Coordinates of C-alpha atoms in Angstrom, one line a residue:
Chain A
M115 CA 87.3 23.4 90.4
N116 CA 86.7 24.1 87.0
A117 CA 83.2 22.8 86.9
E118 CA 82.9 24.5 90.1
N119 CA 83.5 28.3 88.5
Y120 CA 81.9 26.9 85.7
D121 CA 78.5 26.9 87.6
L122 CA 79.0 29.6 89.4
T123 CA 80.1 32.0 86.1
R124 CA 76.8 30.9 85.4
V125 CA 74.5 31.6 87.7
F126 CA 74.4 35.3 86.6
N127 CA 74.0 36.7 83.5
E128 CA 76.0 39.2 81.8
M129 CA 75.5 42.3 82.9
S130 CA 75.6 45.5 80.7
G131 CA 74.9 49.1 81.3
W132 CA 71.8 48.5 79.6
T133 CA 70.8 45.8 81.5
F134 CA 71.2 48.1 84.6
M135 CA 69.3 50.6 83.5
Q136 CA 66.5 48.4 82.8
I137 CA 66.4 46.9 86.2
A138 CA 66.3 50.7 87.1
L139 CA 63.5 51.5 84.8
V140 CA 61.2 48.5 85.9
I141 CA 61.9 49.6 89.8
L142 CA 60.7 53.2 89.0
L143 CA 58.3 52.2 86.9
C144 CA 56.6 49.7 89.8
F145 CA 57.4 52.1 91.9
L146 CA 55.5 55.2 90.3
L147 CA 52.7 53.1 89.5
Y148 CA 52.7 51.8 93.2
Q149 CA 53.3 55.7 94.3
L150 CA 49.9 56.8 91.8
L151 CA 47.7 54.1 93.1
R152 CA 48.8 54.8 97.0
Y153 CA 47.7 58.5 96.0
T154 CA 44.9 58.2 93.8
V155 CA 42.9 55.6 94.7
P156 CA 41.9 57.1 98.7
R157 CA 41.1 59.9 96.7
V158 CA 39.0 58.4 94.4
A159 CA 37.6 55.5 97.0
E160 CA 35.8 58.9 99.0
H161 CA 34.3 60.2 96.0
L162 CA 32.8 56.4 95.5
P163 CA 29.3 55.1 97.6
A164 CA 29.9 54.2 100.6
R165 CA 29.8 50.8 100.1
F166 CA 32.0 51.0 97.7
R167 CA 35.1 52.8 99.5
L168 CA 36.3 49.8 101.7
L169 CA 36.8 48.0 98.8
A170 CA 38.6 50.3 96.8
L171 CA 40.9 50.8 99.4
N172 CA 41.9 47.3 100.0
L173 CA 42.8 47.1 96.1
I174 CA 46.5 49.2 97.5
P175 CA 48.1 46.4 99.2
L176 CA 46.8 44.0 97.0
A177 CA 48.4 46.3 93.8
R178 CA 51.3 46.5 95.8
L179 CA 51.9 42.6 96.2
I180 CA 50.9 42.2 92.3
L181 CA 53.6 45.0 91.1
F182 CA 56.4 42.7 93.6
A183 CA 55.5 40.2 91.8
V184 CA 56.0 41.9 88.4
A185 CA 59.1 43.4 89.2
L186 CA 60.6 40.5 90.6
V187 CA 59.8 38.5 87.6
T188 CA 60.9 40.7 85.3
I189 CA 64.2 41.5 86.9
T190 CA 65.1 38.1 87.6
P191 CA 65.9 36.8 84.4
M192 CA 67.9 39.8 83.5
I193 CA 70.3 38.9 86.6
F194 CA 70.1 35.3 87.0
N195 CA 70.6 32.4 84.7
V196 CA 67.3 30.5 86.1
T197 CA 67.8 27.1 86.1
L198 CA 67.0 24.7 88.9
K199 CA 70.4 23.9 89.5
N200 CA 70.9 27.8 90.2
F201 CA 68.3 28.5 92.3
V202 CA 69.4 25.4 94.7
L203 CA 72.9 27.0 94.7
V204 CA 71.7 30.0 94.9
L205 CA 69.6 29.1 97.5
G206 CA 72.8 27.3 99.4
T207 CA 74.8 30.1 99.4
V208 CA 73.3 33.2 100.3
G209 CA 70.2 32.2 101.5
V210 CA 71.7 31.8 105.2
A211 CA 73.3 34.3 105.0
L212 CA 70.9 36.4 104.1
G213 CA 67.7 35.1 106.1
F214 CA 70.6 36.2 108.8
A215 CA 70.7 39.7 108.0
I216 CA 67.5 40.7 107.3
K217 CA 64.9 38.2 109.6
D218 CA 62.8 40.6 110.8
W219 CA 62.3 42.5 108.0
A220 CA 61.2 38.7 105.9
T221 CA 59.2 37.5 108.9
S222 CA 57.4 40.9 108.9
A223 CA 57.1 40.9 105.1
V224 CA 55.9 37.0 105.3
A225 CA 53.6 38.5 107.7
G226 CA 52.2 40.6 105.5
I227 CA 51.4 38.6 102.8
V228 CA 49.5 35.9 105.3
A229 CA 47.6 39.3 106.1
I230 CA 46.5 40.3 102.6
F231 CA 44.9 37.0 102.3
E232 CA 44.0 35.9 105.5
R233 CA 42.9 39.5 106.2
P234 CA 42.9 40.4 109.9
Y235 CA 42.5 43.5 109.0
R236 CA 42.1 45.7 106.1
S237 CA 42.5 49.8 104.3
G238 CA 39.5 51.1 106.9
D239 CA 38.9 48.4 109.3
W240 CA 39.3 49.6 112.9
I241 CA 41.4 47.9 114.8
R242 CA 43.1 47.0 118.5
I243 CA 46.8 45.6 118.1
G244 CA 48.1 45.6 121.4
D245 CA 47.4 49.5 123.5
D246 CA 46.9 51.2 120.1
Y247 CA 43.1 51.4 118.7
G248 CA 43.0 53.3 115.2
E249 CA 42.0 52.8 111.9
V250 CA 43.8 51.1 109.5
I251 CA 45.5 54.0 107.2
D252 CA 47.9 51.8 105.2
I253 CA 49.0 48.8 104.6
H254 CA 53.2 48.3 103.8
T255 CA 55.4 45.4 103.3
R256 CA 56.1 45.4 106.8
S257 CA 54.2 47.2 108.7
V258 CA 50.8 48.5 109.0
K259 CA 49.6 52.7 109.9
L260 CA 46.7 52.8 112.4
R261 CA 45.7 56.5 113.1
T262 CA 44.3 56.6 116.3
A263 CA 41.4 58.8 117.6
D264 CA 43.4 61.5 118.6
D265 CA 45.2 61.6 115.0
D266 CA 48.9 60.0 116.3
V267 CA 49.7 57.7 113.2
V268 CA 51.2 54.4 114.8
T269 CA 53.1 51.9 112.8
I270 CA 53.1 47.9 113.4
P271 CA 54.8 45.5 111.8
H272 CA 52.9 42.7 110.5
S273 CA 55.1 40.1 112.3
R274 CA 52.9 41.2 115.4
I275 CA 50.1 39.2 113.8
W276 CA 52.0 36.1 114.6
S277 CA 52.2 36.3 118.8
E278 CA 48.9 38.5 119.6
N279 CA 45.3 38.9 119.1
I280 CA 43.9 41.1 116.4
S281 CA 41.3 42.5 117.0
N282 CA 39.2 44.2 114.4
A283 CA 35.9 46.0 115.3
N284 CA 34.1 45.9 112.0
D285 CA 36.1 43.2 110.3
G286 CA 35.8 44.6 106.9
S287 CA 32.0 46.0 107.3
K288 CA 30.7 49.3 107.2
T289 CA 30.2 49.5 110.9
L290 CA 31.0 48.4 114.3
M291 CA 29.1 48.2 117.8
C292 CA 29.6 51.2 119.7
I293 CA 29.1 51.7 123.3
A294 CA 28.1 54.3 126.1
E295 CA 28.7 53.2 129.6
F296 CA 26.9 55.1 132.7
L297 CA 26.9 54.2 136.3
V298 CA 23.8 54.2 138.1
A299 CA 23.0 54.4 141.3
P300 CA 22.3 50.0 142.3
D301 CA 20.0 51.4 145.5
R302 CA 17.7 52.8 143.2
S303 CA 14.5 51.1 141.1
T304 CA 16.1 50.2 137.7
A305 CA 12.8 50.6 135.9
G306 CA 12.9 52.3 132.6
I307 CA 16.2 52.1 132.1
I308 CA 16.5 50.2 128.9
D309 CA 13.1 52.0 127.4
I310 CA 14.9 55.2 127.9
L311 CA 18.8 54.3 126.9
T312 CA 16.5 52.3 124.0
D313 CA 14.8 55.7 123.0
V314 CA 18.0 57.6 122.9
A315 CA 19.9 55.2 120.7
H316 CA 16.7 55.1 118.2
T317 CA 16.8 59.2 118.1
S318 CA 20.2 59.5 116.9
P319 CA 20.8 60.5 113.7
Y320 CA 24.0 58.6 113.1
L321 CA 22.0 55.1 114.2
D322 CA 22.3 52.3 111.4
W323 CA 17.9 51.5 111.6
S324 CA 18.4 47.5 110.7
R325 CA 21.8 47.1 113.5
P326 CA 19.9 45.7 117.3
V327 CA 20.0 48.4 120.0
K328 CA 21.0 46.6 123.3
V329 CA 21.0 47.8 127.0
I330 CA 23.0 45.5 129.2
M331 CA 23.4 46.1 132.6
H332 CA 26.0 44.5 135.2
N333 CA 26.3 44.8 138.9
E334 CA 29.7 46.1 140.2
V335 CA 30.1 46.6 144.5
Y336 CA 29.5 50.7 144.4
A337 CA 27.3 50.9 141.3
T338 CA 25.5 49.2 138.2
R339 CA 27.2 49.6 135.6
V340 CA 24.9 50.2 132.1
R341 CA 26.0 49.2 128.0
L342 CA 24.5 51.1 125.5
K343 CA 25.3 49.1 122.8
A344 CA 24.2 50.3 119.2
Y345 CA 25.7 50.5 115.3
P346 CA 26.6 53.7 113.8
F347 CA 25.9 53.5 109.7
E348 CA 29.1 55.0 109.1
L349 CA 32.5 53.4 110.9
R350 CA 33.8 57.2 110.8
D351 CA 30.9 58.3 112.8
Q352 CA 31.7 56.5 115.8
F353 CA 33.0 58.9 118.3
N354 CA 30.1 61.3 117.5
F355 CA 27.4 58.6 117.8
A356 CA 29.3 57.1 121.6
T357 CA 29.3 61.3 122.2
D358 CA 26.0 61.5 121.5
L359 CA 24.8 58.5 122.9
T360 CA 26.7 59.7 126.4
T361 CA 25.4 62.9 126.5
R362 CA 21.9 62.6 125.6
G363 CA 21.6 59.2 127.5
R364 CA 22.7 60.9 130.6
D365 CA 21.0 64.1 130.8
A366 CA 17.5 61.6 130.2
L367 CA 18.5 59.1 132.9
I368 CA 19.3 62.6 134.4
N369 CA 15.9 63.9 133.5
A370 CA 14.0 60.8 134.8
D371 CA 15.3 60.8 138.9
I372 CA 17.4 57.9 137.9
K373 CA 20.7 59.2 140.3
I374 CA 23.7 58.3 138.1
V375 CA 27.0 57.7 140.7
S376 CA 30.0 59.5 140.8
T377 CA 32.8 59.6 142.8
P378 CA 32.8 61.5 146.1
E379 CA 34.6 64.9 146.7
F380 CA 37.5 64.5 148.6
G381 CA 37.1 67.9 149.8
T382 CA 39.4 69.8 152.6
T383 CA 38.1 67.9 155.9
P384 CA 35.9 70.8 158.4
N385 CA 38.5 71.1 161.6
Chain B
M87 CA -8.3 58.6 80.3
T88 CA -6.0 56.0 81.7
T89 CA -5.2 52.5 80.3
S90 CA -5.3 49.3 81.4
L91 CA -1.9 48.8 81.0
L92 CA -0.8 50.6 83.9
P93 CA 0.2 48.5 86.5
A94 CA -3.0 48.7 88.4
E95 CA -2.6 46.7 92.1
L96 CA -0.8 48.1 95.1
V97 CA 1.6 46.1 96.2
P98 CA 3.1 45.0 100.0
V99 CA 5.9 47.3 100.7
D100 CA 8.3 44.1 101.7
G101 CA 7.5 43.3 98.0
Y102 CA 8.5 46.3 96.2
D103 CA 10.5 45.3 92.8
W104 CA 12.3 48.8 91.9
P105 CA 13.1 48.7 88.1
R106 CA 17.1 48.0 87.5
A107 CA 18.4 50.0 84.9
P108 CA 20.9 48.5 82.2
A109 CA 24.0 47.3 83.6
S110 CA 26.2 49.5 81.2
S111 CA 23.8 52.5 81.8
S112 CA 24.3 52.2 85.4
L113 CA 28.4 52.0 84.9
K114 CA 28.2 54.9 82.7
D115 CA 26.1 57.3 85.1
G116 CA 28.4 55.6 88.2
Y117 CA 31.4 56.4 86.1
R118 CA 30.2 60.3 85.1
R119 CA 29.1 60.9 88.9
I120 CA 32.6 60.5 89.8
W121 CA 33.8 62.4 87.3
E122 CA 31.7 65.4 87.8
K123 CA 32.0 64.6 92.3
L124 CA 36.1 65.2 91.2
R125 CA 34.8 68.4 89.1
V126 CA 36.5 67.3 86.1
L127 CA 33.3 66.7 84.4
D128 CA 31.4 69.9 83.5
D129 CA 29.2 68.8 80.2
R130 CA 27.6 65.8 79.4
N131 CA 28.3 64.3 76.2
V132 CA 27.0 66.7 73.4
D133 CA 28.0 64.9 70.2
L134 CA 24.7 63.4 68.8
L135 CA 23.2 66.9 69.7
P136 CA 22.2 69.3 67.1
D137 CA 23.1 72.7 67.5
G138 CA 20.7 75.6 68.4
L139 CA 19.2 73.0 71.4
E140 CA 17.7 74.8 74.4
R141 CA 15.9 73.7 77.8
L142 CA 12.4 74.8 77.8
P143 CA 11.8 77.3 80.0
E144 CA 8.1 75.8 81.0
S145 CA 7.1 72.7 81.3
L146 CA 6.5 70.1 78.1
I147 CA 4.0 67.8 79.9
P148 CA 0.5 68.1 79.4
D149 CA -2.5 68.9 82.3
D150 CA -3.9 65.8 80.6
L151 CA -1.1 63.2 81.8
W152 CA -0.7 64.4 85.3
S153 CA -5.1 64.1 85.9
A154 CA -4.9 60.9 84.1
L155 CA -2.1 59.5 86.3
R156 CA -3.8 61.1 89.5
A157 CA -7.1 58.8 88.3
H158 CA -4.8 55.7 87.4
Q159 CA -3.3 55.9 90.8
Y160 CA -7.1 56.7 92.9
A161 CA -8.5 53.9 91.0
C162 CA -5.9 51.9 92.3
L163 CA -6.3 53.4 95.6
D164 CA -10.7 52.4 94.8
R165 CA -9.8 49.4 94.0
V166 CA -8.0 48.1 97.5
Y167 CA -9.5 50.0 99.9
L168 CA -13.0 51.9 99.1
D169 CA -15.1 49.2 100.2
W170 CA -12.6 48.5 103.1
A171 CA -12.7 52.2 104.2
R172 CA -17.0 52.4 103.9
R173 CA -17.7 49.2 105.9
K174 CA -19.0 49.6 108.9
D175 CA -19.2 46.0 110.6
G176 CA -16.6 43.3 110.8
P177 CA -13.4 43.3 111.9
N178 CA -11.2 46.7 112.9
T179 CA -8.5 46.5 111.4
V180 CA -5.0 49.7 110.8
C181 CA -3.8 49.5 107.6
A182 CA -1.2 51.8 106.1
F183 CA -0.8 53.6 102.5
V184 CA 3.5 54.1 102.2
M185 CA 4.1 56.7 99.5
M186 CA 7.3 57.9 98.1
P187 CA 8.0 61.8 99.0
S188 CA 7.7 62.3 95.1
V189 CA 4.1 61.4 95.3
P190 CA 2.3 65.2 95.5
H191 CA 1.6 66.4 98.7
G192 CA -1.5 66.1 100.2
F193 CA -2.5 63.0 97.5
L194 CA -4.1 60.8 100.2
A195 CA -6.1 63.5 101.5
D196 CA -7.3 64.3 98.4
W197 CA -8.4 61.2 97.5
A198 CA -10.3 60.5 100.8
A199 CA -12.1 64.6 100.4
D200 CA -13.0 62.8 96.8
R201 CA -14.8 59.9 98.2
E202 CA -15.9 61.9 101.1
L203 CA -14.4 59.4 103.7
D204 CA -13.2 61.1 107.3
L205 CA -10.2 62.1 107.4
V206 CA -8.1 63.3 110.8
D207 CA -4.9 65.4 110.8
A208 CA -3.8 64.8 114.1
A209 CA -2.5 62.1 116.4
A210 CA -6.2 61.0 117.4
V211 CA -8.5 58.4 117.0
P212 CA -12.4 59.7 117.1
T213 CA -15.2 57.5 117.3
G214 CA -16.8 57.1 114.3
K215 CA -18.2 53.9 112.1
N216 CA -16.5 54.0 109.0
A217 CA -12.8 54.1 108.4
L218 CA -10.9 57.5 109.2
I219 CA -8.0 58.5 107.0
V220 CA -5.1 59.5 108.2
P221 CA -3.6 61.5 105.3
D222 CA 0.2 61.9 106.7
I223 CA 1.6 60.7 109.9
S224 CA 5.1 62.1 108.9
S225 CA 4.0 64.9 110.2
L226 CA 3.4 63.9 113.5
V227 CA 6.6 61.4 114.2
R228 CA 9.2 63.2 115.5
R229 CA 12.6 61.7 116.6
T230 CA 13.0 62.7 120.2
L231 CA 12.3 61.4 123.3
E232 CA 8.9 63.2 123.5
G233 CA 8.5 62.0 119.8
R234 CA 9.1 58.5 120.7
A235 CA 6.3 58.6 123.8
A236 CA 3.9 60.3 121.8
M237 CA 3.9 57.9 119.1
R238 CA 3.8 55.4 121.1
A239 CA 0.8 56.7 123.0
Y240 CA -0.4 57.1 119.2
L241 CA -0.1 53.4 118.6
T242 CA -2.1 52.4 121.5
E243 CA -5.0 54.4 120.7
L244 CA -4.6 52.5 117.2
N245 CA -4.3 49.5 118.4
D246 CA -7.5 50.0 120.5
A247 CA -9.1 51.9 117.7
S248 CA -13.3 50.8 117.3
R249 CA -13.0 51.4 113.7
N250 CA -11.1 51.0 110.5
V251 CA -7.9 53.5 110.0
L252 CA -6.0 53.6 107.3
L253 CA -2.7 55.6 107.9
G254 CA -0.8 57.8 104.6
V255 CA 2.9 57.5 105.5
S256 CA 6.0 58.4 103.3
S257 CA 8.1 55.2 102.8
W258 CA 10.9 57.3 104.8
T259 CA 8.9 57.6 107.8
W260 CA 7.7 54.1 107.8
T261 CA 11.3 53.1 107.4
Y262 CA 12.2 54.3 110.4
L263 CA 9.0 53.6 112.4
A264 CA 9.8 49.8 110.9
Q265 CA 12.6 49.6 112.3
T266 CA 12.2 51.1 115.7
S267 CA 9.2 50.7 117.1
A268 CA 6.4 48.4 117.5
I269 CA 4.5 50.2 113.8
E270 CA 4.6 46.9 112.0
A271 CA 2.4 44.6 114.4
V272 CA 0.1 47.4 114.9
V273 CA -0.4 47.6 111.1
S274 CA -2.2 44.4 109.6
D275 CA -1.6 45.7 106.3
A276 CA 1.4 48.1 104.3
R277 CA 0.7 49.0 101.1
C278 CA 2.8 51.4 98.2
F279 CA 1.9 51.5 94.5
A280 CA 3.5 49.0 92.0
P281 CA 6.5 50.2 89.6
F282 CA 6.2 51.7 86.6
R283 CA 8.8 50.1 84.7
D284 CA 10.1 51.7 81.2
Q285 CA 7.1 49.8 78.9
D286 CA 4.5 51.8 81.5
L287 CA 6.3 55.1 81.4
A288 CA 6.1 54.1 77.8
E289 CA 2.2 53.7 77.0
L290 CA 1.8 56.7 80.0
I291 CA 3.8 59.4 77.6
K292 CA 2.0 57.7 73.9
T293 CA -1.1 57.8 75.3
H294 CA -0.5 61.6 76.0
M295 CA 2.5 62.9 73.8
G296 CA 2.1 60.5 71.3
E297 CA 3.0 63.3 68.5
E298 CA 5.7 64.0 70.1
V299 CA 9.4 62.7 68.8
F300 CA 11.7 62.0 72.0
K301 CA 15.5 61.2 71.1
S302 CA 18.3 59.8 73.6
A303 CA 21.0 62.4 73.6
E304 CA 23.2 59.7 74.5
S305 CA 22.1 57.4 71.3
G306 CA 20.0 59.7 69.0
D307 CA 17.2 56.7 69.0
D308 CA 13.9 57.2 70.1
I309 CA 13.3 56.4 73.0
L310 CA 9.7 54.8 72.3
P311 CA 9.1 51.9 70.8
K312 CA 7.9 52.2 67.3
D313 CA 4.7 51.8 65.6
D314 CA 2.5 49.0 68.0
S315 CA 5.3 47.3 68.8
D316 CA 5.6 46.7 72.9
E317 CA 9.3 46.4 72.8
V318 CA 11.3 49.4 73.8
N319 CA 14.9 49.2 72.1
D320 CA 16.7 52.5 73.6
P321 CA 17.4 52.3 77.1
Y322 CA 16.6 55.6 78.4
L323 CA 12.9 54.5 79.7
K324 CA 14.6 51.8 81.8
T325 CA 17.5 53.6 83.0
L326 CA 14.3 56.4 83.7
A327 CA 12.1 54.3 86.2
A328 CA 15.7 53.0 87.7
R329 CA 16.3 56.7 88.6
A330 CA 12.7 57.2 89.6
Y331 CA 12.7 54.7 91.4
G332 CA 9.6 53.0 90.0
C333 CA 7.6 56.7 90.7
P334 CA 6.0 57.7 87.3
W335 CA 5.6 61.0 89.0
A336 CA 9.1 61.2 89.6
A337 CA 10.1 59.6 86.1
I338 CA 8.4 62.2 84.1
R339 CA 9.1 65.1 86.1
L340 CA 13.1 63.5 85.9
L341 CA 11.8 63.7 81.2
D342 CA 10.7 67.3 81.8
A343 CA 13.8 68.1 83.3
A344 CA 15.9 66.4 80.4
V345 CA 14.2 68.3 77.7
K346 CA 16.1 70.0 74.7
R347 CA 14.2 71.5 71.9
E348 CA 15.5 73.3 68.8
V349 CA 15.1 77.0 69.5
D350 CA 15.9 78.6 66.1
G351 CA 12.9 80.5 64.7
D352 CA 13.2 79.5 60.7
G353 CA 13.4 75.9 62.3
E354 CA 16.0 75.0 59.5
D355 CA 18.7 72.5 61.3
A356 CA 22.6 73.1 60.6
D357 CA 23.5 69.3 61.5
G358 CA 20.1 67.8 60.6
D359 CA 21.8 65.9 57.5
R360 CA 23.8 64.1 60.6
D361 CA 21.4 61.7 61.3
G362 CA 18.3 62.6 59.1
A363 CA 15.5 62.7 61.5
T364 CA 16.2 65.6 64.1
D365 CA 13.3 67.6 62.7
G366 CA 10.9 68.6 65.4
A367 CA 12.8 66.0 67.9
T368 CA 13.0 66.6 71.2
W369 CA 16.0 65.6 72.1
L370 CA 16.6 64.4 76.2
Q371 CA 19.6 65.3 77.7
D372 CA 20.1 64.5 81.5
P373 CA 21.2 67.8 83.6
A374 CA 23.8 67.3 85.4
S375 CA 23.0 65.9 89.1
P376 CA 23.4 68.4 91.6
Q377 CA 26.2 68.0 94.1
L378 CA 26.2 69.0 97.6
P379 CA 28.4 72.0 98.7
A380 CA 31.7 70.8 99.1
R381 CA 33.0 70.4 102.9
F382 CA 29.4 70.7 104.2
E383 CA 29.0 66.9 102.4
R384 CA 27.9 64.9 105.5
I385 CA 26.0 67.5 107.6
S386 CA 23.8 68.6 104.1
C387 CA 23.0 64.5 104.2
F388 CA 22.0 64.7 107.6
L389 CA 19.7 67.7 107.1
L390 CA 18.5 66.1 103.7
H391 CA 17.8 62.6 105.7
A392 CA 15.5 64.2 108.4
L393 CA 13.6 66.4 106.0
L394 CA 12.6 63.1 104.6
I395 CA 11.4 61.4 107.1
H396 CA 9.9 64.1 109.1
G397 CA 8.6 66.1 106.3
P398 CA 8.9 69.8 105.8
L399 CA 10.5 71.7 109.5
V400 CA 10.9 75.0 110.6
A401 CA 14.3 75.8 112.4
K402 CA 13.3 75.0 115.7
D403 CA 12.1 71.0 114.2
V404 CA 15.5 70.6 112.6
A405 CA 17.3 71.3 116.1
A406 CA 14.8 69.2 117.9
V407 CA 15.4 66.3 115.9
L408 CA 19.2 66.6 114.8
P409 CA 21.4 67.2 118.1
I410 CA 23.8 69.0 115.3
T411 CA 24.6 72.4 114.5
I412 CA 23.5 73.5 111.4
P413 CA 25.9 75.8 109.7
V414 CA 24.5 79.5 108.8
G415 CA 23.5 79.5 105.1
L416 CA 23.4 75.6 104.4
V417 CA 19.6 75.9 103.9
A418 CA 20.7 78.8 101.4
A419 CA 23.4 76.8 99.8
L420 CA 20.8 73.4 99.3
G421 CA 18.7 76.2 98.3
R422 CA 20.4 77.2 95.6
I423 CA 21.3 73.7 93.8
G424 CA 17.1 73.0 94.1
L425 CA 17.7 70.3 96.7
V426 CA 15.5 72.5 99.6
D427 CA 12.6 74.8 99.6
D428 CA 12.2 76.8 102.1
E429 CA 9.0 78.7 102.0
A430 CA 8.4 81.5 105.6
G431 CA 10.9 79.3 107.7
K432 CA 9.9 76.0 106.6
V433 CA 12.7 73.6 105.0
S434 CA 11.4 70.8 102.6
I435 CA 12.6 68.9 100.0
P436 CA 10.9 69.6 96.6
Q437 CA 9.3 66.7 94.9
S438 CA 11.4 67.4 91.9
A439 CA 14.6 66.4 93.6
Y440 CA 14.5 63.9 95.3
P441 CA 15.4 61.3 93.3
H442 CA 18.7 63.1 93.8
V443 CA 18.6 63.6 97.2
R444 CA 17.6 59.7 97.4
R445 CA 21.1 58.8 95.3
I446 CA 22.7 61.5 96.9
L447 CA 22.1 59.3 100.8
A448 CA 22.4 56.0 98.9
E449 CA 26.1 57.1 97.9
A450 CA 26.6 58.7 101.7
G451 CA 25.5 55.2 103.1
L452 CA 22.7 56.9 105.2
P453 CA 20.0 54.4 106.2
L454 CA 17.5 54.1 103.1
D455 CA 13.7 53.9 103.1
Q456 CA 12.3 50.5 101.7
I457 CA 10.8 51.0 98.7

């Protein structure tokens, strides 16, 4: 009994007011440094050459991990008497209880660490998780934040990477494929469609010249679905680019006497 | 008078090797530009500069330097194209001569007129025996559906031409056409001037401005090699060559824009003792890089990009090639910072602004030219 008491008392270091102050200072310092980076890096990244922007943004989660590790390594010896025996003792006694209490948070936090190294998404990527599609604007310890095209911010826990497919449209590169779709009448010749739509893409100011432009057609019951695929040179232009391809593509097809299929008008039937 | 030490060949466009700035200069320059963009840094390093320096109201570059450079580059064209252009038999080929927008307007037209070669300024190939020179096809290229149809018809005509054809084309137009049309299948050979590096610029400056002592405001050192040594110690010229993308015209204009001299009438230099050699020196301090108008950066980039591909455009043509509404006053705002000229409604990029414009577009991530 005495031996057990002795071991337990040696698990913790003597805590004074100054120790608490030191711990608070370390936490505050790491927190402030992280907030400073979160505030500064995205603003500086906006002014960096485009090719360095995503790189700079991805420093934030890495910095958070490093600061967390620094805080942990600094604070732990202040509280605990760090020996292998004590480590096993603490893990055995509080590990299970703590595990149950913060299970979900811990799962997401571990998934967040995995996400930093496995990189299913990075800051600035355009990803789809479930029904949500948007730009990764922030990666926290527990969750990732997306900004959708409608300017909604969606917070998704990292733990979703264990169970769901993550679709990443650009995967760290500075461009992604955009698609404009057209439904044309299936009973007409399709001659000229590929050339017209390829020209539409080649005349867009948003186009990344170095990437291929493709036109794919697919027969469906009521129409031929035509998909124009091309890449903008800048991720953020994807919706402008798709709009430009769609509006000018539709006009060009109509001007070339290619019939765009639309749903029939279901008006009131004359008596 | 030219010197045989300058690059004399024309190089394939695909093999153009840009001069590189020393890594330390690039880092320093990048750091400075970020602070300038954040509107934190307004003035450049002035620690080493003597007092009383001012920018000169007139150009320091003598006319004979420009004439010599022109004569040298004409000789380069002669060596590659003149015999071929005067040939009346043999297989017919279409060649392209690709120029940076910093090369003076009408350069190829002047060369061809001087050699009495056939010139045509339209998308047509009239019959004839000698080679046909098309001085600049940029004005014939329009990034519209109609423009692409016209370009396809022109390429077909070039492909069936019964004479040699030399197309003069801007590097931006060439890259756009090469990536989005069949021009590389029609053109058998595309060349451009070889890049001028630091030694070449030093040679050019020494030959025509040998009496000047140029000092870098960054280091305080002489930018030209001492005595007859070919070794350039100061990184200024290396950086200059890189900033001009190897184009001597752009490099000399940038150097001219950086010139600062004492204007004190009595010639006394208050800080003359600091380095002991400032008397009569011409200091080179690069002016601050022009910044695009805040909140109109993106649209400005699109406009500058279109002007590089198509050359000078009137407002109607801008609207045709750029399906984005240009805000009222944007052209005037860009004109105030020297990035565009607006002459009688025709908007263009001044040759002296080209290095800045290319850098701005590169930083914004727009598709760039090949040279």
